[in-house]
XYZ file of C-alpha atoms in Angstrom:
201
model
C 0.102 -0.221 -0.193
C 0.799 3.320 -1.086
C 1.130 6.158 1.796
C 0.482 9.163 0.415
C 1.223 12.526 2.440
C -1.466 15.268 1.507
C -0.428 18.681 1.204
C -3.045 20.722 1.590
C -1.122 24.207 -0.119
C -3.763 25.934 -2.117
C -1.730 27.578 -5.095
C -2.122 28.339 -8.978
C -2.120 25.253 -11.105
C 0.824 26.761 -12.995
C 3.033 26.466 -9.701
C 1.474 22.948 -8.990
C 3.033 21.466 -12.302
C 5.835 23.388 -11.589
C 5.769 21.639 -8.563
C 5.396 18.583 -9.900
C 7.408 18.710 -13.043
C 10.751 19.559 -10.687
C 9.725 16.676 -7.952
C 8.730 18.724 -5.235
C 5.536 16.740 -5.876
C 4.655 13.636 -7.457
C 1.210 14.178 -8.108
C -1.117 17.481 -7.919
C -4.612 18.600 -8.807
C -4.647 21.232 -11.306
C -5.901 22.472 -14.264
C -3.382 22.868 -17.675
C -3.316 23.079 -21.121
C -1.541 20.184 -23.565
C 0.898 22.487 -24.195
C 1.681 23.152 -20.500
C 1.651 18.993 -20.045
C 4.358 18.659 -22.999
C 6.377 21.380 -21.584
C 6.183 20.225 -18.506
C 6.332 16.515 -18.996
C 3.573 15.643 -17.484
C 0.513 13.014 -18.145
C -2.854 14.153 -16.624
C -6.120 12.349 -16.259
C -9.768 13.890 -15.456
C -10.414 13.875 -11.700
C -13.140 16.156 -11.721
C -14.534 19.367 -13.270
C -16.611 22.216 -12.666
C -19.371 23.647 -14.884
C -19.204 27.951 -13.701
C -22.582 29.834 -13.433
C -22.515 33.514 -12.925
C -23.509 35.733 -10.357
C -25.943 39.016 -10.447
C -27.627 41.236 -8.687
C -31.469 41.747 -8.518
C -33.584 38.571 -8.255
C -33.189 36.932 -11.857
C -31.988 33.376 -11.585
C -32.752 32.087 -15.464
C -30.352 30.994 -17.043
C -27.866 33.501 -19.457
C -26.406 33.273 -22.871
C -22.273 33.666 -22.212
C -22.537 36.218 -24.419
C -24.394 38.544 -22.033
C -21.998 37.807 -19.568
C -18.665 39.604 -17.922
C -15.378 37.523 -16.839
C -12.761 39.389 -14.739
C -8.959 39.005 -15.793
C -6.206 40.386 -13.275
C -3.106 42.291 -13.789
C -1.502 39.817 -11.650
C -0.320 37.216 -14.033
C 1.665 35.949 -11.377
C -1.411 34.171 -9.308
C -4.230 34.304 -12.110
C -2.120 33.250 -14.947
C -4.187 29.842 -15.260
C -7.417 31.876 -15.402
C -6.362 34.814 -18.003
C -5.860 32.436 -20.012
C -8.708 30.908 -19.204
C -10.489 33.943 -19.110
C -9.422 35.338 -22.939
C -9.913 32.242 -24.437
C -13.953 32.266 -23.197
C -14.582 35.904 -23.834
C -12.824 35.467 -27.425
C -15.112 32.335 -28.612
C -18.387 33.186 -26.964
C -18.386 36.855 -27.172
C -18.746 37.266 -23.260
C -17.196 41.296 -22.198
C -13.340 40.801 -20.927
C -13.284 42.819 -17.660
C -9.857 44.127 -16.409
C -9.150 44.421 -13.139
C -5.451 44.940 -10.629
C -7.445 44.170 -7.540
C -7.166 39.921 -6.999
C -10.864 40.606 -6.711
C -10.788 37.511 -8.802
C -13.078 35.664 -6.107
C -14.521 36.400 -2.294
C -15.927 39.899 -1.376
C -14.139 41.414 -3.759
C -15.717 39.652 -6.738
C -19.236 40.264 -5.032
C -17.744 43.838 -5.397
C -17.195 43.584 -9.094
C -20.534 42.024 -9.582
C -22.592 45.095 -8.450
C -20.402 47.178 -10.178
C -20.609 45.526 -13.485
C -23.354 45.382 -15.591
C -23.851 42.298 -16.729
C -23.671 39.065 -14.532
C -19.962 37.665 -14.119
C -18.726 34.203 -14.286
C -17.895 32.807 -10.966
C -14.244 31.390 -10.946
C -13.591 27.688 -10.132
C -12.129 29.222 -6.827
C -15.466 30.264 -5.558
C -17.838 27.344 -6.332
C -18.587 26.965 -3.093
C -18.894 30.757 -1.557
C -22.447 31.203 -0.399
C -23.707 34.444 -2.463
C -24.589 37.650 -0.352
C -27.927 38.139 0.300
C -28.117 40.920 -2.689
C -26.423 39.053 -5.500
C -27.970 35.576 -7.268
C -26.852 32.738 -9.404
C -27.217 32.371 -13.267
C -26.528 29.172 -15.233
C -24.490 30.076 -18.357
C -25.922 29.016 -21.132
C -24.688 28.699 -25.125
C -22.542 27.182 -24.338
C -22.100 25.607 -20.709
C -18.537 26.441 -19.917
C -16.342 23.953 -17.850
C -13.695 24.572 -16.059
C -11.449 20.556 -15.694
C -9.335 19.106 -12.993
C -6.541 16.997 -13.533
C -4.619 14.773 -11.993
C -1.020 15.226 -13.253
C 2.331 13.115 -12.608
C 5.645 12.712 -14.652
C 6.030 10.590 -17.543
C 9.193 9.559 -16.738
C 7.254 7.835 -13.288
C 8.060 4.174 -12.718
C 7.260 3.849 -8.898
C 4.911 1.169 -8.658
C 3.623 3.124 -4.890
C 3.074 6.846 -6.980
C 1.320 5.041 -9.810
C -1.008 3.089 -7.995
C -2.475 5.943 -6.332
C -3.253 7.282 -10.306
C -5.087 4.279 -10.826
C -6.712 4.691 -7.212
C -7.945 8.080 -8.226
C -8.915 7.433 -11.293
C -12.197 9.147 -11.937
C -15.186 7.030 -13.988
C -17.311 9.745 -16.052
C -16.917 12.937 -17.587
C -18.589 15.211 -15.091
C -20.641 16.724 -18.164
C -17.551 17.843 -20.510
C -19.234 15.770 -23.246
C -22.443 17.233 -23.462
C -23.481 18.846 -26.891
C -23.374 22.054 -25.966
C -20.490 21.751 -23.334
C -17.252 24.614 -23.567
C -13.545 24.004 -23.432
C -10.728 25.872 -24.072
C -8.913 23.992 -27.724
C -6.171 23.410 -25.754
C -7.842 21.355 -22.743
C -6.508 17.804 -22.663
C -9.622 16.808 -21.781
C -11.908 18.368 -25.004
C -12.629 15.295 -27.763
C -11.631 17.774 -30.450
C -13.326 15.834 -33.426
C -16.914 16.656 -32.537
C -16.089 20.493 -31.014
C -14.553 21.630 -34.329
C -17.669 21.073 -36.017
C -19.640 22.565 -33.264
C-alpha cells in the first residue's frame, strides 16, 4: 500500500505543475493545457470538472447566454495566469466581455464588489464555486455554451515507482462530469476536450 502525504497548500495551477515537474510533489490536482503538459513532461487524467456559473445583482435566476456575461482578468499574472488564459479564450470564443481588474478580486468579497459595479452577470471562478452569495446577489446558469473548468491529476511521464502509479490508478475517475455534453465548452488546448466533435460545432 502506498503511503500518501497530502499537501493542502493552495497554489495556482501553473505553480503546482512546476512542483511536480521539478520533483517537489509526485502528484497534483490542477488545471493545465496540453502545451503545459508537454513543456513540463507530465501526464494528466481527468478527476473532476466544475460547470461555471454567473453571479448577478437583482432577483433574476434564469439562465444567461455566455455572450451576455462578463469575465474578470487580473493584472497579477503571477497569481492568476491560468485563470487569465482561460478567461481570455472564453471571451474571444463566446463574446463574453473581458473585464480587466488589478485588485485580485477574482474571488471573495472583491468579486462580489465587481458584480455590484458591473452591468452584466460575471462568471464565477472555480475557486468560488462553493462560497455562499450575499443576499443581494444571485446565481445564474450560463448557457450557449455551458462552460466548464477541468481538474487534472498530473504526474511525471518518467515516473516508474509502483506506489505513485498505484495512487494514480486509485484516483481514476469514472465519468466525464458533463464536459462531453452537446453544449459544453472547454478551451481548445484542454487535454480533455474531444476535438473531433467540438471542432464541428
